[in-house]
Amino acid sequence: MARFFQPKKKTQPDFKHLQVQIERLDNQGAGIAYLKQKPLFIEGTLPGETVVTQLVEEKSKFARGKLIKVLQASEQRIEPFCPHYGQCGGCDMQHLNYPAQLEYKQAALLQLMKKFAGREIELAPVVTGPDQGYRRRARFSLMQDKKTRQLQFGFRRKQSKQIENITACPVLAAPLNQILPELKALLSGFDKPETLGHVELVAADNGVVVALRHTAKLAAQDETALVQFATKHALTLYLMPESDQLDRIVGEQPYYQECTVKVPFAPNNFIQVNPHINQKMVAQALEWLEPQADDRVLDLFCGLGNFSLPLASKAKQVIGVEGVAQMVNNAAENAALNQINNAQFFHANLEADFIGQPWASEQFDKILLDPARAGASGIIDQVSVLGAKRVVYVSCNPATLARDSQSLLTQGYTLTKLAMLDMFPHTSHLESMALFEK
């Protein structure tokens, strides 16, 4: 007898209000309660709280709920300092006092790492800086409302394409906040605001940078108004008529200073958003690596040379390797600008075998890795082949750091130092640094 496939009927979650107890926080900062013996994730809640929630998603192994009301609040709960908190998709931990945020992040990092370390590991002191006004760059989304014809200017809402209109952001650097109202008014008066995509703002050490993405040629009067605005405020202005095209119209090349090194950049280059933590992070990486005058040091995922250039003043030779060709060129130019002659930069696919690559023909004494959130899975298994006795891994994702640590431990390294760096206060994101030694 033939049997025909019959898909299971989709079950809708029960939308009734439920009262639950929050047990702990997950690695993304959401509270966890338990419903029918499976975890129920509720953003905006804290351990020990009794809350009313409404299910928005229910799977076989977990569910998600929306916070309706806090019946019994945690002693660590505070009033968020931003009026947009709860709608804006940026900060997600302003309801938790700052010291408790640091404790939570350190505990999350330690929990993920200790099972891979094979022994108890004590965290080094947390690296902190100002918890407001710390962001030196931000991207504001632009969209014309189809009904009101008004220009929306702000950040995406949580899990939504809608824009939360912003006139000031408490975690944004003061020079950026100062130009927001006038910039929004200027762009709102453009001839075709529907052709505006986003505007990137960066507070460089030599002034504020504005980069406008637009999908059609700007009207002559609009471009003139932009130039006048940039001149009035001594800004560097870029236009982006294509996603891969960046035209500097007004102002000088932006740069930042790092451990006596000058690092020029473009608004579409990756730079750390928190200059206070970046300074301390680079200094700590150099301290942990302990580069000696006769060392060869390898900097993998080197970017513009954020670590490579300061390292060059301590070591005999620094080799930087990066997967983005343009950033390799930029790093080499930055080395020449700073009269650094003992640093070389190479373009390579760090997801592929490096055997035969010219930069890997000799052994290294020390290695630094600073990969993106996906981690260093393509190259991590080959690290010991390069001969380094000391490896510093800088991570923006503790889950991939934990995964990659397992490979280093298997290769004979020992995790000897671990620290949390609070690059993004009032968010659940955490930066970390780990030292491995043979």
CSV table of C-alpha atoms in Angstrom, one decimal:
chain,number,residue,atom,x,y,z
A,1,MET,CA,0.0,0.0,0.0
A,2,ALA,CA,1.5,3.4,-1.0
A,3,ARG,CA,2.1,5.9,1.7
A,4,PHE,CA,2.0,9.6,0.9
A,5,PHE,CA,4.0,12.3,2.7
A,6,GLN,CA,1.8,14.4,4.9
A,7,PRO,CA,3.5,17.5,6.4
A,8,LYS,CA,2.9,18.1,10.0
A,9,LYS,CA,0.5,20.9,10.8
A,10,LYS,CA,2.2,24.0,12.1
A,11,THR,CA,1.4,24.6,15.7
A,12,GLN,CA,0.9,28.2,16.8
A,13,PRO,CA,2.3,29.2,20.1
A,14,ASP,CA,-0.1,29.9,22.9
A,15,PHE,CA,-0.5,33.7,23.0
A,16,LYS,CA,-1.9,33.8,26.5
A,17,HIS,CA,0.1,35.8,29.1
A,18,LEU,CA,2.3,33.6,31.2
A,19,GLN,CA,3.9,34.2,34.6
A,20,VAL,CA,7.5,32.8,34.8
A,21,GLN,CA,10.6,33.0,36.9
A,22,ILE,CA,13.9,34.0,35.2
A,23,GLU,CA,16.7,31.6,36.1
A,24,ARG,CA,19.8,33.0,34.3
A,25,LEU,CA,21.0,34.9,31.3
A,26,ASP,CA,22.1,33.3,28.0
A,27,ASN,CA,25.2,34.3,26.1
A,28,GLN,CA,23.3,37.0,24.2
A,29,GLY,CA,22.0,38.6,27.4
A,30,ALA,CA,18.4,37.3,27.2
A,31,GLY,CA,16.8,35.9,30.4
A,32,ILE,CA,16.0,32.2,30.5
A,33,ALA,CA,12.9,30.7,32.1
A,34,TYR,CA,11.6,27.2,31.7
A,35,LEU,CA,8.3,26.2,30.1
A,36,LYS,CA,7.4,22.5,30.0
A,37,GLN,CA,11.0,21.7,30.8
A,38,LYS,CA,12.4,23.6,27.8
A,39,PRO,CA,14.2,27.0,27.9
A,40,LEU,CA,12.1,30.1,27.2
A,41,PHE,CA,14.2,33.1,26.2
A,42,ILE,CA,12.9,36.5,27.1
A,43,GLU,CA,14.9,39.7,26.2
A,44,GLY,CA,15.0,42.5,28.8
A,45,THR,CA,14.7,40.2,31.8
A,46,LEU,CA,17.2,39.5,34.6
A,47,PRO,CA,17.9,36.5,36.9
A,48,GLY,CA,15.6,36.2,39.9
A,49,GLU,CA,12.8,38.2,38.3
A,50,THR,CA,9.2,37.2,38.1
A,51,VAL,CA,7.7,38.4,34.8
A,52,VAL,CA,4.7,38.2,32.6
A,53,THR,CA,5.5,37.1,29.1
A,54,GLN,CA,3.8,36.3,25.8
A,55,LEU,CA,5.1,33.6,23.5
A,56,VAL,CA,6.2,34.7,20.1
A,57,GLU,CA,7.9,31.5,18.9
A,58,GLU,CA,7.7,27.9,20.1
A,59,LYS,CA,9.9,25.1,18.8
A,60,SER,CA,10.4,21.5,20.0
A,61,LYS,CA,13.5,22.4,22.1
A,62,PHE,CA,13.0,26.0,23.0
A,63,ALA,CA,10.6,29.0,23.0
A,64,ARG,CA,10.9,32.8,22.8
A,65,GLY,CA,8.8,35.2,24.7
A,66,LYS,CA,8.1,39.0,24.7
A,67,LEU,CA,8.3,40.8,28.0
A,68,ILE,CA,5.0,42.2,29.0
A,69,LYS,CA,5.5,43.2,32.6
A,70,VAL,CA,8.1,42.8,35.4
A,71,LEU,CA,6.2,41.7,38.6
A,72,GLN,CA,9.2,41.4,40.8
A,73,ALA,CA,12.3,43.2,39.7
A,74,SER,CA,15.9,42.3,40.3
A,75,GLU,CA,18.0,44.6,42.6
A,76,GLN,CA,20.3,45.0,39.7
A,77,ARG,CA,17.7,46.4,37.4
A,78,ILE,CA,18.0,50.1,36.6
A,79,GLU,CA,16.1,52.6,34.4
A,80,PRO,CA,17.7,52.8,30.9
A,81,PHE,CA,19.4,56.1,30.2
A,82,CYS,CA,18.4,56.2,26.5
A,83,PRO,CA,14.8,57.1,25.5
A,84,HIS,CA,15.0,54.8,22.5
A,85,TYR,CA,16.0,51.7,24.5
A,86,GLY,CA,13.6,48.9,23.9
A,87,GLN,CA,12.9,49.9,20.3
A,88,CYS,CA,16.4,50.6,18.9
A,89,GLY,CA,18.3,47.5,17.9
A,90,GLY,CA,21.6,48.7,19.3
A,91,CYS,CA,22.0,48.4,23.1
A,92,ASP,CA,20.3,45.4,24.8
A,93,MET,CA,21.6,45.6,28.4
A,94,GLN,CA,20.8,49.1,29.6
A,95,HIS,CA,18.3,47.7,32.1
A,96,LEU,CA,21.2,46.0,34.0
A,97,ASN,CA,23.6,48.1,36.1
A,98,TYR,CA,27.0,48.5,34.6
A,99,PRO,CA,29.1,46.6,37.3
A,100,ALA,CA,26.6,43.7,36.9
A,101,GLN,CA,27.0,43.8,33.1
A,102,LEU,CA,30.8,43.3,33.6
A,103,GLU,CA,30.2,40.4,36.0
A,104,TYR,CA,27.8,38.7,33.5
A,105,LYS,CA,30.1,39.0,30.6
A,106,GLN,CA,33.1,37.7,32.5
A,107,ALA,CA,31.0,34.8,33.8
A,108,ALA,CA,29.8,34.0,30.2
A,109,LEU,CA,33.4,34.0,28.9
A,110,LEU,CA,34.7,31.9,31.7
A,111,GLN,CA,31.8,29.4,31.3
A,112,LEU,CA,32.5,28.9,27.6
A,113,MET,CA,36.3,28.6,28.0
A,114,LYS,CA,36.9,26.6,31.2
A,115,LYS,CA,35.6,23.3,29.7
A,116,PHE,CA,38.2,23.6,26.9
A,117,ALA,CA,41.1,24.7,29.0
A,118,GLY,CA,41.3,21.4,30.8
A,119,ARG,CA,41.9,23.2,34.1
A,120,GLU,CA,40.6,26.1,36.1
A,121,ILE,CA,41.6,29.4,34.5
A,122,GLU,CA,41.6,32.7,36.4
A,123,LEU,CA,40.4,35.8,34.5
A,124,ALA,CA,42.8,38.7,34.2
A,125,PRO,CA,41.4,42.1,35.2
A,126,VAL,CA,38.6,43.3,32.9
A,127,VAL,CA,39.6,46.1,30.4
A,128,THR,CA,37.1,48.9,30.6
A,129,GLY,CA,36.7,52.5,29.5
A,130,PRO,CA,33.9,55.1,29.5
A,131,ASP,CA,30.5,53.4,29.2
A,132,GLN,CA,28.8,56.3,27.4
A,133,GLY,CA,30.0,58.5,24.5
A,134,TYR,CA,32.4,55.7,23.5
A,135,ARG,CA,31.4,54.9,19.9
A,136,ARG,CA,33.5,56.7,17.3
A,137,ARG,CA,31.6,55.4,14.4
A,138,ALA,CA,28.0,54.5,13.5
A,139,ARG,CA,25.9,53.9,10.4
A,140,PHE,CA,22.5,55.6,10.3
A,141,SER,CA,19.8,54.1,8.1
A,142,LEU,CA,17.9,56.5,5.8
A,143,MET,CA,14.4,55.8,4.3
A,144,GLN,CA,11.6,57.9,3.1
A,145,ASP,CA,8.3,57.0,4.7
A,146,LYS,CA,5.9,56.2,1.9
A,147,LYS,CA,2.9,57.6,3.7
A,148,THR,CA,4.2,60.8,5.3
A,149,ARG,CA,7.0,61.4,2.8
A,150,GLN,CA,9.2,62.2,5.7
A,151,LEU,CA,12.8,61.0,5.9
A,152,GLN,CA,13.5,58.5,8.6
A,153,PHE,CA,16.9,58.8,10.1
A,154,GLY,CA,18.2,56.5,12.7
A,155,PHE,CA,19.0,52.9,13.6
A,156,ARG,CA,17.1,49.7,12.7
A,157,ARG,CA,14.7,48.5,15.3
A,158,LYS,CA,15.2,45.1,16.9
A,159,GLN,CA,14.6,42.3,14.4
A,160,SER,CA,12.9,44.7,12.0
A,161,LYS,CA,13.6,46.7,8.9
A,162,GLN,CA,11.8,49.7,10.4
A,163,ILE,CA,13.9,52.6,11.6
A,164,GLU,CA,13.9,54.2,15.0
A,165,ASN,CA,14.3,57.9,14.4
A,166,ILE,CA,17.3,59.2,16.4
A,167,THR,CA,18.3,62.7,17.2
A,168,ALA,CA,20.9,61.8,19.8
A,169,CYS,CA,22.6,58.6,20.9
A,170,PRO,CA,24.1,58.5,24.4
A,171,VAL,CA,26.8,55.9,23.5
A,172,LEU,CA,27.9,57.9,20.5
A,173,ALA,CA,30.9,60.2,20.6
A,174,ALA,CA,30.0,63.8,21.3
A,175,PRO,CA,31.3,65.2,18.0
A,176,LEU,CA,29.0,62.9,16.1
A,177,ASN,CA,25.9,63.8,18.3
A,178,GLN,CA,26.5,67.5,17.7
A,179,ILE,CA,26.0,67.3,13.9
A,180,LEU,CA,23.0,64.9,13.9
A,181,PRO,CA,20.1,67.4,14.1
A,182,GLU,CA,21.5,69.6,11.3
A,183,LEU,CA,22.5,66.7,9.2
A,184,LYS,CA,19.1,65.1,9.4
A,185,ALA,CA,17.4,68.5,8.5
A,186,LEU,CA,19.8,68.9,5.5
A,187,LEU,CA,19.1,65.4,4.1
A,188,SER,CA,15.4,65.7,4.7
A,189,GLY,CA,15.3,68.7,2.3
A,190,PHE,CA,17.0,66.8,-0.6
A,191,ASP,CA,15.2,66.7,-4.0
A,192,LYS,CA,15.0,62.8,-4.0
A,193,PRO,CA,15.4,61.6,-0.4
A,194,GLU,CA,14.1,58.1,-1.5
A,195,THR,CA,17.5,57.6,-3.2
A,196,LEU,CA,19.4,57.9,0.1
A,197,GLY,CA,20.6,54.6,1.6
A,198,HIS,CA,22.6,55.3,4.7
A,199,VAL,CA,25.1,57.7,6.2
A,200,GLU,CA,28.3,56.6,7.9
A,201,LEU,CA,29.7,58.9,10.6
A,202,VAL,CA,33.2,58.5,12.1
A,203,ALA,CA,35.0,60.6,14.7
A,204,ALA,CA,38.6,60.4,13.5
A,205,ASP,CA,41.5,61.9,15.4
A,206,ASN,CA,41.6,64.7,12.9
A,207,GLY,CA,37.9,65.5,12.6
A,208,VAL,CA,34.5,64.0,11.8
A,209,VAL,CA,33.9,62.0,8.7
A,210,VAL,CA,30.5,61.8,6.9
A,211,ALA,CA,30.0,59.2,4.1
A,212,LEU,CA,26.7,59.3,2.3
A,213,ARG,CA,25.4,56.3,0.3
A,214,HIS,CA,23.1,57.3,-2.5
A,215,THR,CA,21.6,55.2,-5.3
A,216,ALA,CA,21.1,58.0,-7.9
A,217,LYS,CA,23.1,61.1,-8.8
A,218,LEU,CA,22.5,63.9,-6.3
A,219,ALA,CA,20.8,67.1,-7.5
A,220,ALA,CA,23.4,69.9,-8.0
A,221,GLN,CA,21.9,72.0,-5.3
A,222,ASP,CA,21.9,69.1,-2.8
A,223,GLU,CA,25.5,68.3,-3.4
A,224,THR,CA,26.4,72.0,-3.0
A,225,ALA,CA,24.5,72.1,0.3
A,226,LEU,CA,26.4,69.0,1.5
A,227,VAL,CA,29.7,70.6,0.6
A,228,GLN,CA,28.7,73.8,2.4
A,229,PHE,CA,27.6,71.8,5.5
A,230,ALA,CA,31.0,69.9,5.5
A,231,THR,CA,33.0,73.1,5.1
A,232,LYS,CA,31.1,74.9,7.9
A,233,HIS,CA,31.7,72.1,10.3
A,234,ALA,CA,35.3,71.2,9.1
A,235,LEU,CA,34.2,67.7,8.1
A,236,THR,CA,35.6,65.2,5.7
A,237,LEU,CA,32.9,64.4,3.2
A,238,TYR,CA,32.7,61.2,1.1
A,239,LEU,CA,30.0,60.2,-1.4
A,240,MET,CA,29.2,56.6,-2.2
A,241,PRO,CA,27.3,56.4,-5.5
A,242,GLU,CA,28.0,52.7,-5.6
A,243,SER,CA,28.6,50.3,-2.7
A,244,ASP,CA,32.2,49.8,-3.7
A,245,GLN,CA,32.9,53.4,-4.8
A,246,LEU,CA,34.0,56.0,-2.3
A,247,ASP,CA,34.7,59.6,-3.5
A,248,ARG,CA,36.3,62.1,-1.1
A,249,ILE,CA,34.8,65.5,-1.9
A,250,VAL,CA,35.9,67.7,1.0
A,251,GLY,CA,38.5,67.4,3.8
A,252,GLU,CA,41.6,65.4,4.5
A,253,GLN,CA,42.2,61.6,4.8
A,254,PRO,CA,40.9,60.5,8.3
A,255,TYR,CA,43.3,58.8,10.7
A,256,TYR,CA,43.7,57.7,14.3
A,257,GLN,CA,46.7,57.4,16.5
A,258,GLU,CA,47.7,54.1,18.1
A,259,CYS,CA,50.7,53.6,20.4
A,260,THR,CA,52.5,56.5,18.6
A,261,VAL,CA,51.6,55.1,15.2
A,262,LYS,CA,49.4,57.0,12.8
A,263,VAL,CA,46.8,54.8,11.0
A,264,PRO,CA,44.9,56.4,8.1
A,265,PHE,CA,41.7,54.8,7.1
A,266,ALA,CA,38.6,55.1,4.8
A,267,PRO,CA,35.0,55.1,6.1
A,268,ASN,CA,34.4,51.6,4.6
A,269,ASN,CA,37.5,50.1,6.3
A,270,PHE,CA,37.1,48.2,9.5
A,271,ILE,CA,38.3,50.0,12.6
A,272,GLN,CA,37.4,49.3,16.2
A,273,VAL,CA,34.5,51.5,17.3
A,274,ASN,CA,35.8,52.1,20.8
A,275,PRO,CA,39.1,54.0,20.7
A,276,HIS,CA,39.6,53.8,24.5
A,277,ILE,CA,39.4,50.0,24.6
A,278,ASN,CA,41.4,49.7,21.4
A,279,GLN,CA,44.3,51.6,22.9
A,280,LYS,CA,44.3,49.3,26.0
A,281,MET,CA,43.7,46.2,23.9
A,282,VAL,CA,46.8,46.9,21.6
A,283,ALA,CA,48.9,47.6,24.7
A,284,GLN,CA,47.8,44.4,26.4
A,285,ALA,CA,48.4,42.3,23.3
A,286,LEU,CA,52.0,43.6,23.1
A,287,GLU,CA,52.5,43.0,26.9
A,288,TRP,CA,51.2,39.4,26.6
A,289,LEU,CA,53.1,38.6,23.4
A,290,GLU,CA,56.4,39.9,24.9
A,291,PRO,CA,58.0,40.6,21.5
A,292,GLN,CA,61.8,40.6,21.7
A,293,ALA,CA,64.3,42.5,19.5
A,294,ASP,CA,65.2,39.4,17.6
A,295,ASP,CA,61.6,38.0,17.2
A,296,ARG,CA,59.7,37.3,14.0
A,297,VAL,CA,56.0,38.0,14.7
A,298,LEU,CA,53.0,37.0,12.5
A,299,ASP,CA,49.8,39.0,12.6
A,300,LEU,CA,47.0,37.1,11.0
A,301,PHE,CA,43.8,39.0,10.0
A,302,CYS,CA,46.0,42.2,10.3
A,303,GLY,CA,43.5,44.6,8.7
A,304,LEU,CA,45.1,48.1,8.4
A,305,GLY,CA,47.9,47.2,10.8
A,306,ASN,CA,46.2,48.0,14.1
A,307,PHE,CA,48.5,45.5,15.9
A,308,SER,CA,51.2,45.1,13.2
A,309,LEU,CA,52.5,48.6,13.2
A,310,PRO,CA,52.9,49.0,17.0
A,311,LEU,CA,54.4,45.5,17.1
A,312,ALA,CA,57.1,46.5,14.6
A,313,SER,CA,58.7,48.8,17.1
A,314,LYS,CA,59.3,45.9,19.4
A,315,ALA,CA,60.3,43.0,17.1
A,316,LYS,CA,62.9,42.3,14.5
A,317,GLN,CA,60.3,41.6,11.8
A,318,VAL,CA,56.5,41.6,11.6
A,319,ILE,CA,54.5,39.9,8.9
A,320,GLY,CA,50.8,40.9,8.5
A,321,VAL,CA,48.4,38.7,6.5
A,322,GLU,CA,44.9,39.7,5.5
A,323,GLY,CA,42.2,38.3,3.3
A,324,VAL,CA,41.0,41.7,1.8
A,325,ALA,CA,43.5,42.9,-0.8
A,326,GLN,CA,42.7,46.6,-0.5
A,327,MET,CA,43.4,46.5,3.3
A,328,VAL,CA,46.8,44.8,2.6
A,329,ASN,CA,47.7,47.7,0.3
A,330,ASN,CA,46.4,50.2,3.0
A,331,ALA,CA,48.5,48.5,5.7
A,332,ALA,CA,51.7,48.7,3.5
A,333,GLU,CA,51.0,52.4,2.9
A,334,ASN,CA,50.5,53.0,6.6
A,335,ALA,CA,53.8,51.3,7.4
A,336,ALA,CA,55.6,53.5,4.8
A,337,LEU,CA,53.8,56.6,6.2
A,338,ASN,CA,55.2,55.8,9.7
A,339,GLN,CA,58.6,55.0,8.3
A,340,ILE,CA,58.3,51.4,9.5
A,341,ASN,CA,60.7,49.2,7.4
A,342,ASN,CA,60.5,45.9,9.2
A,343,ALA,CA,56.8,45.1,8.5
A,344,GLN,CA,55.6,43.3,5.4
A,345,PHE,CA,52.0,42.6,4.4
A,346,PHE,CA,50.6,39.8,2.3
A,347,HIS,CA,47.2,39.0,0.8
A,348,ALA,CA,46.1,35.4,1.4
A,349,ASN,CA,42.9,33.3,1.8
A,350,LEU,CA,43.1,32.5,5.5
A,351,GLU,CA,40.5,29.7,5.0
A,352,ALA,CA,43.0,27.8,2.8
A,353,ASP,CA,46.2,25.8,3.4
A,354,PHE,CA,49.1,28.2,3.6
A,355,ILE,CA,51.8,25.7,2.7
A,356,GLY,CA,53.9,27.2,-0.2
A,357,GLN,CA,52.9,30.8,0.7
A,358,PRO,CA,55.9,33.1,0.7
A,359,TRP,CA,55.0,34.6,4.1
A,360,ALA,CA,55.0,31.1,5.6
A,361,SER,CA,58.4,30.0,4.4
A,362,GLU,CA,60.1,30.8,7.7
A,363,GLN,CA,59.2,30.1,11.3
A,364,PHE,CA,57.8,32.6,13.7
A,365,ASP,CA,58.4,33.2,17.4
A,366,LYS,CA,55.1,34.8,18.2
A,367,ILE,CA,51.6,34.9,16.5
A,368,LEU,CA,48.7,37.2,17.0
A,369,LEU,CA,45.2,36.4,15.6
A,370,ASP,CA,42.4,38.9,15.4
A,371,PRO,CA,39.7,37.2,13.2
A,372,ALA,CA,36.1,38.3,12.6
A,373,ARG,CA,33.1,36.7,14.4
A,374,ALA,CA,33.4,33.5,12.4
A,375,GLY,CA,36.8,32.8,14.0
A,376,ALA,CA,39.9,31.3,12.5
A,377,SER,CA,38.7,27.8,11.6
A,378,GLY,CA,40.5,27.9,8.3
A,379,ILE,CA,44.0,28.3,9.7
A,380,ILE,CA,43.9,27.5,13.4
A,381,ASP,CA,44.8,23.8,12.9
A,382,GLN,CA,48.1,24.8,11.3
A,383,VAL,CA,49.3,27.3,13.9
A,384,SER,CA,51.9,25.0,15.5
A,385,VAL,CA,53.5,24.3,12.1
A,386,LEU,CA,54.7,27.9,12.1
A,387,GLY,CA,56.7,27.3,15.2
A,388,ALA,CA,55.4,30.0,17.6
A,389,LYS,CA,55.8,29.4,21.3
A,390,ARG,CA,53.4,32.2,22.2
A,391,VAL,CA,50.0,32.9,20.6
A,392,VAL,CA,47.6,35.8,21.4
A,393,TYR,CA,44.1,35.4,20.1
A,394,VAL,CA,41.8,38.5,20.1
A,395,SER,CA,38.2,37.5,19.7
A,396,CYS,CA,34.9,39.3,19.2
A,397,ASN,CA,32.9,36.0,19.6
A,398,PRO,CA,33.6,33.8,22.6
A,399,ALA,CA,31.9,30.9,21.0
A,400,THR,CA,34.4,30.7,18.1
A,401,LEU,CA,37.3,31.5,20.5
A,402,ALA,CA,36.2,28.5,22.6
A,403,ARG,CA,36.0,26.3,19.4
A,404,ASP,CA,39.5,27.5,18.1
A,405,SER,CA,41.0,27.1,21.6
A,406,GLN,CA,40.3,23.4,21.4
A,407,SER,CA,42.5,23.1,18.3
A,408,LEU,CA,45.4,25.1,20.0
A,409,LEU,CA,45.2,22.9,23.1
A,410,THR,CA,45.4,19.8,20.9
A,411,GLN,CA,48.5,21.2,19.2
A,412,GLY,CA,50.3,21.4,22.5
A,413,TYR,CA,49.5,24.9,23.7
A,414,THR,CA,48.3,25.8,27.2
A,415,LEU,CA,45.8,28.6,27.9
A,416,THR,CA,47.7,30.8,30.4
A,417,LYS,CA,45.8,34.1,30.4
A,418,LEU,CA,42.3,35.1,29.6
A,419,ALA,CA,40.6,38.6,29.8
A,420,MET,CA,37.4,40.2,28.9
A,421,LEU,CA,37.5,43.6,27.1
A,422,ASP,CA,34.3,45.6,27.3
A,423,MET,CA,34.4,47.0,23.8
A,424,PHE,CA,30.7,47.5,23.6
A,425,PRO,CA,29.2,48.6,27.0
A,426,HIS,CA,25.4,48.2,27.5
A,427,THR,CA,25.3,45.4,24.8
A,428,SER,CA,25.8,41.7,25.3
A,429,HIS,CA,28.7,41.7,22.8
A,430,LEU,CA,32.1,41.0,24.4
A,431,GLU,CA,35.6,41.2,23.2
A,432,SER,CA,38.2,38.9,24.7
A,433,MET,CA,41.9,38.1,24.6
A,434,ALA,CA,43.6,34.8,25.3
A,435,LEU,CA,47.2,33.9,25.6
A,436,PHE,CA,48.4,30.4,24.7
A,437,GLU,CA,51.9,29.2,25.4
A,438,LYS,CA,53.9,26.0,24.6
